Amino acid sequence: MSSQPAPLLALDLTGTFAFGLNGALTAVRAARLDVVGVVVLGMITALGGGFIRDVLIDSLPPATLLDWRSYTLAAGGGLIAFTLSRRLRRAERAIDVLDAVGLSTFAVIGAAKALDAGLGVAPAVLLGVITAVGGGTIRDTLVGQVPAVLRTGLYAIPALVGAAVTVLTVETGVYGPPAALGAATACFLIRVLGLRFGLNAPEPPETRRSEDAGGAGA
């Protein structure tokens, strides 16, 4: 079982469920899969980033296999998405908010665990981001899409901020539940503001010129 403080554990489990739900819904939209395929992709989304992190820091078996709540919630989110996919599309905004909770929590927990394993500042920040976005990247690759983290919205940047703030609080000796929640909140707010206002990471000038030319000719 997890030894995380109760507030972080609650956020971690909420994020796991949300990632399983959102990952499975993405799979439903992207490919015609049966129930096994949808649930598997939901679980990969929810658990994949943590798997990658734990393998890289040689923390085996991965933590998500040691706590039945993690893989149960991931599978449950996938099953709900498969069963209620049409209805859940109407609540897509709320699910995106839950997904932002998962992104934020995983970025913080991933960075903190990397530091506990003895990694330096930069690798810990990197592993925080990988924990947050790794599962979705694997999912998109499996369904033949360019990973969402590389093409849409503010996703990796909020995770980077959350992981960096976490590392800063650990290095300055103030890390604990309040600091962890603060780092997660910073990540969450950036992600939600990006969703609310349609913000994206900067694109190459050539891409913007091509889009403007296309719009002018339409």
PDB file of C-alpha atoms in Angstrom:
ATOM      1  CA  MET A   1       0.000   0.000   0.000  1.00  0.00           C
ATOM      2  CA  SER A   2       1.048   3.602  -0.593  1.00  0.00           C
ATOM      3  CA  SER A   3       2.752   5.569   2.178  1.00  0.00           C
ATOM      4  CA  GLN A   4       1.782   8.948   0.714  1.00  0.00           C
ATOM      5  CA  PRO A   5       0.047  11.518   2.929  1.00  0.00           C
ATOM      6  CA  ALA A   6      -3.744  11.234   2.702  1.00  0.00           C
ATOM      7  CA  PRO A   7      -4.314  14.391   0.588  1.00  0.00           C
ATOM      8  CA  LEU A   8      -1.745  13.328  -2.017  1.00  0.00           C
ATOM      9  CA  LEU A   9      -3.006   9.750  -2.010  1.00  0.00           C
ATOM     10  CA  ALA A  10      -6.546  10.959  -2.656  1.00  0.00           C
ATOM     11  CA  LEU A  11      -5.342  13.128  -5.545  1.00  0.00           C
ATOM     12  CA  ASP A  12      -3.207  10.287  -6.888  1.00  0.00           C
ATOM     13  CA  LEU A  13      -6.139   7.867  -6.955  1.00  0.00           C
ATOM     14  CA  THR A  14      -8.455  10.514  -8.409  1.00  0.00           C
ATOM     15  CA  GLY A  15      -5.918  11.217 -11.127  1.00  0.00           C
ATOM     16  CA  THR A  16      -5.517   7.525 -11.871  1.00  0.00           C
ATOM     17  CA  PHE A  17      -9.272   7.138 -12.345  1.00  0.00           C
ATOM     18  CA  ALA A  18      -9.479  10.302 -14.447  1.00  0.00           C
ATOM     19  CA  PHE A  19      -6.604   9.217 -16.688  1.00  0.00           C
ATOM     20  CA  GLY A  20      -8.212   5.802 -17.155  1.00  0.00           C
ATOM     21  CA  LEU A  21     -11.516   7.451 -18.063  1.00  0.00           C
ATOM     22  CA  ASN A  22     -10.074  10.095 -20.365  1.00  0.00           C
ATOM     23  CA  GLY A  23      -7.604   7.695 -21.955  1.00  0.00           C
ATOM     24  CA  ALA A  24     -10.338   5.209 -22.776  1.00  0.00           C
ATOM     25  CA  LEU A  25     -12.579   7.944 -24.203  1.00  0.00           C
ATOM     26  CA  THR A  26      -9.730   9.052 -26.428  1.00  0.00           C
ATOM     27  CA  ALA A  27      -9.325   5.463 -27.588  1.00  0.00           C
ATOM     28  CA  VAL A  28     -13.058   5.242 -28.367  1.00  0.00           C
ATOM     29  CA  ARG A  29     -12.866   8.376 -30.490  1.00  0.00           C
ATOM     30  CA  ALA A  30      -9.630   7.475 -32.242  1.00  0.00           C
ATOM     31  CA  ALA A  31     -10.174   3.820 -33.125  1.00  0.00           C
ATOM     32  CA  ARG A  32     -12.908   1.210 -33.326  1.00  0.00           C
ATOM     33  CA  LEU A  33     -11.874  -1.069 -30.484  1.00  0.00           C
ATOM     34  CA  ASP A  34     -13.691  -3.713 -28.478  1.00  0.00           C
ATOM     35  CA  VAL A  35     -14.090  -3.527 -24.704  1.00  0.00           C
ATOM     36  CA  VAL A  36     -10.708  -5.150 -24.077  1.00  0.00           C
ATOM     37  CA  GLY A  37      -8.901  -2.665 -26.297  1.00  0.00           C
ATOM     38  CA  VAL A  38     -10.627   0.340 -24.736  1.00  0.00           C
ATOM     39  CA  VAL A  39      -9.984  -0.774 -21.158  1.00  0.00           C
ATOM     40  CA  VAL A  40      -6.361  -1.691 -21.900  1.00  0.00           C
ATOM     41  CA  LEU A  41      -5.695   1.713 -23.445  1.00  0.00           C
ATOM     42  CA  GLY A  42      -7.381   3.406 -20.502  1.00  0.00           C
ATOM     43  CA  MET A  43      -5.136   1.499 -18.108  1.00  0.00           C
ATOM     44  CA  ILE A  44      -2.056   2.275 -20.173  1.00  0.00           C
ATOM     45  CA  THR A  45      -2.924   5.977 -20.005  1.00  0.00           C
ATOM     46  CA  ALA A  46      -3.392   5.860 -16.251  1.00  0.00           C
ATOM     47  CA  LEU A  47      -0.456   3.643 -15.330  1.00  0.00           C
ATOM     48  CA  GLY A  48       2.058   3.930 -18.173  1.00  0.00           C
ATOM     49  CA  GLY A  49       3.889   7.031 -16.962  1.00  0.00           C
ATOM     50  CA  GLY A  50       4.456   5.544 -13.516  1.00  0.00           C
ATOM     51  CA  PHE A  51       5.673   2.290 -15.080  1.00  0.00           C
ATOM     52  CA  ILE A  52       8.253   4.149 -17.161  1.00  0.00           C
ATOM     53  CA  ARG A  53       9.437   6.160 -14.150  1.00  0.00           C
ATOM     54  CA  ASP A  54       9.786   3.141 -11.878  1.00  0.00           C
ATOM     55  CA  VAL A  55      11.669   1.139 -14.509  1.00  0.00           C
ATOM     56  CA  LEU A  56      14.069   4.029 -15.116  1.00  0.00           C
ATOM     57  CA  ILE A  57      14.856   4.445 -11.412  1.00  0.00           C
ATOM     58  CA  ASP A  58      14.966   0.666 -10.872  1.00  0.00           C
ATOM     59  CA  SER A  59      12.053   0.680  -8.432  1.00  0.00           C
ATOM     60  CA  LEU A  60      10.618  -2.759  -9.164  1.00  0.00           C
ATOM     61  CA  PRO A  61       7.989  -4.036  -9.234  1.00  0.00           C
ATOM     62  CA  PRO A  62       6.306  -0.756 -10.250  1.00  0.00           C
ATOM     63  CA  ALA A  63       4.353   0.909  -7.464  1.00  0.00           C
ATOM     64  CA  THR A  64       1.037   0.634  -9.307  1.00  0.00           C
ATOM     65  CA  LEU A  65       1.280  -3.160  -9.204  1.00  0.00           C
ATOM     66  CA  LEU A  66       1.686  -3.115  -5.439  1.00  0.00           C
ATOM     67  CA  ASP A  67      -1.505  -1.155  -4.721  1.00  0.00           C
ATOM     68  CA  TRP A  68      -4.673  -2.809  -6.008  1.00  0.00           C
ATOM     69  CA  ARG A  69      -6.511   0.502  -5.890  1.00  0.00           C
ATOM     70  CA  SER A  70      -4.443   1.961  -8.721  1.00  0.00           C
ATOM     71  CA  TYR A  71      -5.051  -0.683 -11.355  1.00  0.00           C
ATOM     72  CA  THR A  72      -8.658  -1.213 -10.188  1.00  0.00           C
ATOM     73  CA  LEU A  73      -9.485   2.468 -10.605  1.00  0.00           C
ATOM     74  CA  ALA A  74      -7.706   2.594 -13.964  1.00  0.00           C
ATOM     75  CA  ALA A  75      -9.696  -0.397 -15.223  1.00  0.00           C
ATOM     76  CA  GLY A  76     -12.893   0.997 -13.738  1.00  0.00           C
ATOM     77  CA  GLY A  77     -12.408   4.284 -15.562  1.00  0.00           C
ATOM     78  CA  GLY A  78     -11.872   2.395 -18.812  1.00  0.00           C
ATOM     79  CA  LEU A  79     -15.030   0.313 -18.337  1.00  0.00           C
ATOM     80  CA  ILE A  80     -17.130   3.369 -17.541  1.00  0.00           C
ATOM     81  CA  ALA A  81     -15.794   5.136 -20.623  1.00  0.00           C
ATOM     82  CA  PHE A  82     -16.638   2.135 -22.801  1.00  0.00           C
ATOM     83  CA  THR A  83     -20.142   1.772 -21.385  1.00  0.00           C
ATOM     84  CA  LEU A  84     -21.120   5.442 -21.240  1.00  0.00           C
ATOM     85  CA  SER A  85     -18.985   6.917 -24.002  1.00  0.00           C
ATOM     86  CA  ARG A  86     -21.866   8.778 -25.701  1.00  0.00           C
ATOM     87  CA  ARG A  87     -23.094  10.358 -22.489  1.00  0.00           C
ATOM     88  CA  LEU A  88     -19.634  11.187 -21.236  1.00  0.00           C
ATOM     89  CA  ARG A  89     -18.864  13.194 -24.352  1.00  0.00           C
ATOM     90  CA  ARG A  90     -21.374  15.746 -23.086  1.00  0.00           C
ATOM     91  CA  ALA A  91     -19.315  16.075 -19.914  1.00  0.00           C
ATOM     92  CA  GLU A  92     -16.007  16.358 -21.747  1.00  0.00           C
ATOM     93  CA  ARG A  93     -15.087  19.632 -20.037  1.00  0.00           C
ATOM     94  CA  ALA A  94     -15.526  18.134 -16.578  1.00  0.00           C
ATOM     95  CA  ILE A  95     -13.461  15.113 -17.581  1.00  0.00           C
ATOM     96  CA  ASP A  96     -10.737  17.422 -18.889  1.00  0.00           C
ATOM     97  CA  VAL A  97     -10.648  19.071 -15.471  1.00  0.00           C
ATOM     98  CA  LEU A  98     -10.246  15.669 -13.811  1.00  0.00           C
ATOM     99  CA  ASP A  99      -7.523  14.885 -16.317  1.00  0.00           C
ATOM    100  CA  ALA A 100      -5.763  18.093 -15.247  1.00  0.00           C
ATOM    101  CA  VAL A 101      -5.899  16.814 -11.661  1.00  0.00           C
ATOM    102  CA  GLY A 102      -4.180  13.620 -12.780  1.00  0.00           C
ATOM    103  CA  LEU A 103      -1.555  15.511 -14.773  1.00  0.00           C
ATOM    104  CA  SER A 104      -0.768  17.735 -11.798  1.00  0.00           C
ATOM    105  CA  THR A 105      -0.592  14.970  -9.230  1.00  0.00           C
ATOM    106  CA  PHE A 106       1.543  12.665 -11.344  1.00  0.00           C
ATOM    107  CA  ALA A 107       4.011  15.442 -12.158  1.00  0.00           C
ATOM    108  CA  VAL A 108       4.514  16.164  -8.458  1.00  0.00           C
ATOM    109  CA  ILE A 109       4.678  12.554  -7.296  1.00  0.00           C
ATOM    110  CA  GLY A 110       6.964  11.572 -10.184  1.00  0.00           C
ATOM    111  CA  ALA A 111       9.464  14.324  -9.435  1.00  0.00           C
ATOM    112  CA  ALA A 112       9.450  13.619  -5.695  1.00  0.00           C
ATOM    113  CA  LYS A 113       9.972   9.897  -6.214  1.00  0.00           C
ATOM    114  CA  ALA A 114      12.846  10.551  -8.611  1.00  0.00           C
ATOM    115  CA  LEU A 115      14.573  12.679  -5.974  1.00  0.00           C
ATOM    116  CA  ASP A 116      13.996   9.967  -3.373  1.00  0.00           C
ATOM    117  CA  ALA A 117      15.804   7.585  -5.728  1.00  0.00           C
ATOM    118  CA  GLY A 118      18.875   9.828  -5.633  1.00  0.00           C
ATOM    119  CA  LEU A 119      18.527  11.568  -9.013  1.00  0.00           C
ATOM    120  CA  GLY A 120      19.619  15.139  -9.550  1.00  0.00           C
ATOM    121  CA  VAL A 121      17.472  18.186 -10.146  1.00  0.00           C
ATOM    122  CA  ALA A 122      17.183  18.029 -13.950  1.00  0.00           C
ATOM    123  CA  PRO A 123      16.510  14.260 -14.170  1.00  0.00           C
ATOM    124  CA  ALA A 124      13.896  14.560 -11.417  1.00  0.00           C
ATOM    125  CA  VAL A 125      12.038  17.292 -13.294  1.00  0.00           C
ATOM    126  CA  LEU A 126      12.214  15.211 -16.474  1.00  0.00           C
ATOM    127  CA  LEU A 127      10.854  12.126 -14.740  1.00  0.00           C
ATOM    128  CA  GLY A 128       8.040  14.197 -13.240  1.00  0.00           C
ATOM    129  CA  VAL A 129       6.992  15.199 -16.741  1.00  0.00           C
ATOM    130  CA  ILE A 130       7.369  11.638 -18.040  1.00  0.00           C
ATOM    131  CA  THR A 131       5.191  10.334 -15.214  1.00  0.00           C
ATOM    132  CA  ALA A 132       2.495  12.855 -16.115  1.00  0.00           C
ATOM    133  CA  VAL A 133       2.453  12.476 -19.904  1.00  0.00           C
ATOM    134  CA  GLY A 134       3.993   9.051 -20.532  1.00  0.00           C
ATOM    135  CA  GLY A 135       0.803   7.010 -20.449  1.00  0.00           C
ATOM    136  CA  GLY A 136      -1.035   9.248 -22.901  1.00  0.00           C
ATOM    137  CA  THR A 137       1.953   9.203 -25.226  1.00  0.00           C
ATOM    138  CA  ILE A 138       1.975   5.389 -25.298  1.00  0.00           C
ATOM    139  CA  ARG A 139      -1.793   5.347 -25.901  1.00  0.00           C
ATOM    140  CA  ASP A 140      -1.627   7.740 -28.849  1.00  0.00           C
ATOM    141  CA  THR A 141       1.257   5.824 -30.379  1.00  0.00           C
ATOM    142  CA  LEU A 142      -0.700   2.559 -30.165  1.00  0.00           C
ATOM    143  CA  VAL A 143      -3.703   4.053 -31.993  1.00  0.00           C
ATOM    144  CA  GLY A 144      -1.503   5.571 -34.698  1.00  0.00           C
ATOM    145  CA  GLN A 145      -1.668   9.240 -33.681  1.00  0.00           C
ATOM    146  CA  VAL A 146       0.963  11.872 -33.078  1.00  0.00           C
ATOM    147  CA  PRO A 147       0.976  12.054 -29.257  1.00  0.00           C
ATOM    148  CA  ALA A 148      -1.260  14.833 -27.965  1.00  0.00           C
ATOM    149  CA  VAL A 149       1.548  16.189 -25.811  1.00  0.00           C
ATOM    150  CA  LEU A 150       3.445  17.073 -29.006  1.00  0.00           C
ATOM    151  CA  ARG A 151       0.640  18.750 -30.888  1.00  0.00           C
ATOM    152  CA  THR A 152      -2.160  20.234 -28.785  1.00  0.00           C
ATOM    153  CA  GLY A 153      -2.650  22.680 -25.966  1.00  0.00           C
ATOM    154  CA  LEU A 154      -0.634  23.338 -22.847  1.00  0.00           C
ATOM    155  CA  TYR A 155       0.112  19.874 -21.512  1.00  0.00           C
ATOM    156  CA  ALA A 156       3.812  19.238 -21.063  1.00  0.00           C
ATOM    157  CA  ILE A 157       4.463  22.828 -19.938  1.00  0.00           C
ATOM    158  CA  PRO A 158       2.138  22.648 -16.891  1.00  0.00           C
ATOM    159  CA  ALA A 159       3.671  19.290 -15.968  1.00  0.00           C
ATOM    160  CA  LEU A 160       7.131  20.836 -16.274  1.00  0.00           C
ATOM    161  CA  VAL A 161       6.130  23.679 -13.957  1.00  0.00           C
ATOM    162  CA  GLY A 162       4.617  21.315 -11.387  1.00  0.00           C
ATOM    163  CA  ALA A 163       7.674  19.066 -11.411  1.00  0.00           C
ATOM    164  CA  ALA A 164      10.074  22.023 -11.203  1.00  0.00           C
ATOM    165  CA  VAL A 165       8.247  23.587  -8.255  1.00  0.00           C
ATOM    166  CA  THR A 166       8.286  20.207  -6.512  1.00  0.00           C
ATOM    167  CA  VAL A 167      12.027  19.844  -6.978  1.00  0.00           C
ATOM    168  CA  LEU A 168      12.564  23.411  -5.758  1.00  0.00           C
ATOM    169  CA  THR A 169      10.622  22.763  -2.545  1.00  0.00           C
ATOM    170  CA  VAL A 170      12.514  19.533  -1.901  1.00  0.00           C
ATOM    171  CA  GLU A 171      15.880  21.169  -2.492  1.00  0.00           C
ATOM    172  CA  THR A 172      15.021  24.046  -0.161  1.00  0.00           C
ATOM    173  CA  GLY A 173      13.802  21.678   2.566  1.00  0.00           C
ATOM    174  CA  VAL A 174      10.166  22.783   2.644  1.00  0.00           C
ATOM    175  CA  TYR A 175       8.595  19.846   0.811  1.00  0.00           C
ATOM    176  CA  GLY A 176       5.564  18.283   2.448  1.00  0.00           C
ATOM    177  CA  PRO A 177       1.816  17.965   1.761  1.00  0.00           C
ATOM    178  CA  PRO A 178       1.212  21.761   1.620  1.00  0.00           C
ATOM    179  CA  ALA A 179       4.143  22.330  -0.748  1.00  0.00           C
ATOM    180  CA  ALA A 180       3.165  19.331  -2.883  1.00  0.00           C
ATOM    181  CA  LEU A 181      -0.416  20.583  -3.136  1.00  0.00           C
ATOM    182  CA  GLY A 182       0.903  24.024  -4.061  1.00  0.00           C
ATOM    183  CA  ALA A 183       3.029  22.570  -6.876  1.00  0.00           C
ATOM    184  CA  ALA A 184       0.085  20.518  -8.103  1.00  0.00           C
ATOM    185  CA  THR A 185      -2.146  23.591  -7.990  1.00  0.00           C
ATOM    186  CA  ALA A 186       0.290  25.580 -10.130  1.00  0.00           C
ATOM    187  CA  CYS A 187       0.287  22.822 -12.748  1.00  0.00           C
ATOM    188  CA  PHE A 188      -3.493  22.482 -12.562  1.00  0.00           C
ATOM    189  CA  LEU A 189      -4.182  26.192 -13.016  1.00  0.00           C
ATOM    190  CA  ILE A 190      -1.915  26.491 -16.054  1.00  0.00           C
ATOM    191  CA  ARG A 191      -3.549  23.465 -17.668  1.00  0.00           C
ATOM    192  CA  VAL A 192      -7.106  24.659 -16.943  1.00  0.00           C
ATOM    193  CA  LEU A 193      -6.370  28.180 -18.183  1.00  0.00           C
ATOM    194  CA  GLY A 194      -4.952  26.659 -21.355  1.00  0.00           C
ATOM    195  CA  LEU A 195      -8.172  24.693 -21.851  1.00  0.00           C
ATOM    196  CA  ARG A 196     -10.389  27.659 -21.010  1.00  0.00           C
ATOM    197  CA  PHE A 197      -8.723  30.100 -23.385  1.00  0.00           C
ATOM    198  CA  GLY A 198      -7.474  27.678 -26.044  1.00  0.00           C
ATOM    199  CA  LEU A 199      -3.827  28.444 -25.338  1.00  0.00           C
ATOM    200  CA  ASN A 200      -1.082  26.493 -27.088  1.00  0.00           C
ATOM    201  CA  ALA A 201       2.655  26.249 -26.849  1.00  0.00           C
ATOM    202  CA  PRO A 202       4.535  28.380 -29.418  1.00  0.00           C
ATOM    203  CA  GLU A 203       4.642  26.957 -32.935  1.00  0.00           C
ATOM    204  CA  PRO A 204       7.273  27.496 -35.655  1.00  0.00           C
ATOM    205  CA  PRO A 205       6.713  30.723 -37.662  1.00  0.00           C
ATOM    206  CA  GLU A 206       6.415  28.673 -40.850  1.00  0.00           C
ATOM    207  CA  THR A 207       3.452  26.802 -39.405  1.00  0.00           C
ATOM    208  CA  ARG A 208       1.637  30.000 -38.478  1.00  0.00           C
ATOM    209  CA  ARG A 209       2.251  31.536 -41.911  1.00  0.00           C
ATOM    210  CA  SER A 210       0.895  28.420 -43.624  1.00  0.00           C
ATOM    211  CA  GLU A 211      -2.268  28.509 -41.502  1.00  0.00           C
ATOM    212  CA  ASP A 212      -2.775  32.227 -42.172  1.00  0.00           C
ATOM    213  CA  ALA A 213      -2.349  31.691 -45.919  1.00  0.00           C
ATOM    214  CA  GLY A 214      -4.823  28.832 -45.853  1.00  0.00           C
ATOM    215  CA  GLY A 215      -7.366  30.953 -44.011  1.00  0.00           C
ATOM    216  CA  ALA A 216      -6.914  33.865 -46.424  1.00  0.00           C
ATOM    217  CA  GLY A 217      -7.549  31.628 -49.407  1.00  0.00           C
ATOM    218  CA  ALA A 218     -10.654  30.005 -47.970  1.00  0.00           C
TER     219      ALA A 218
END
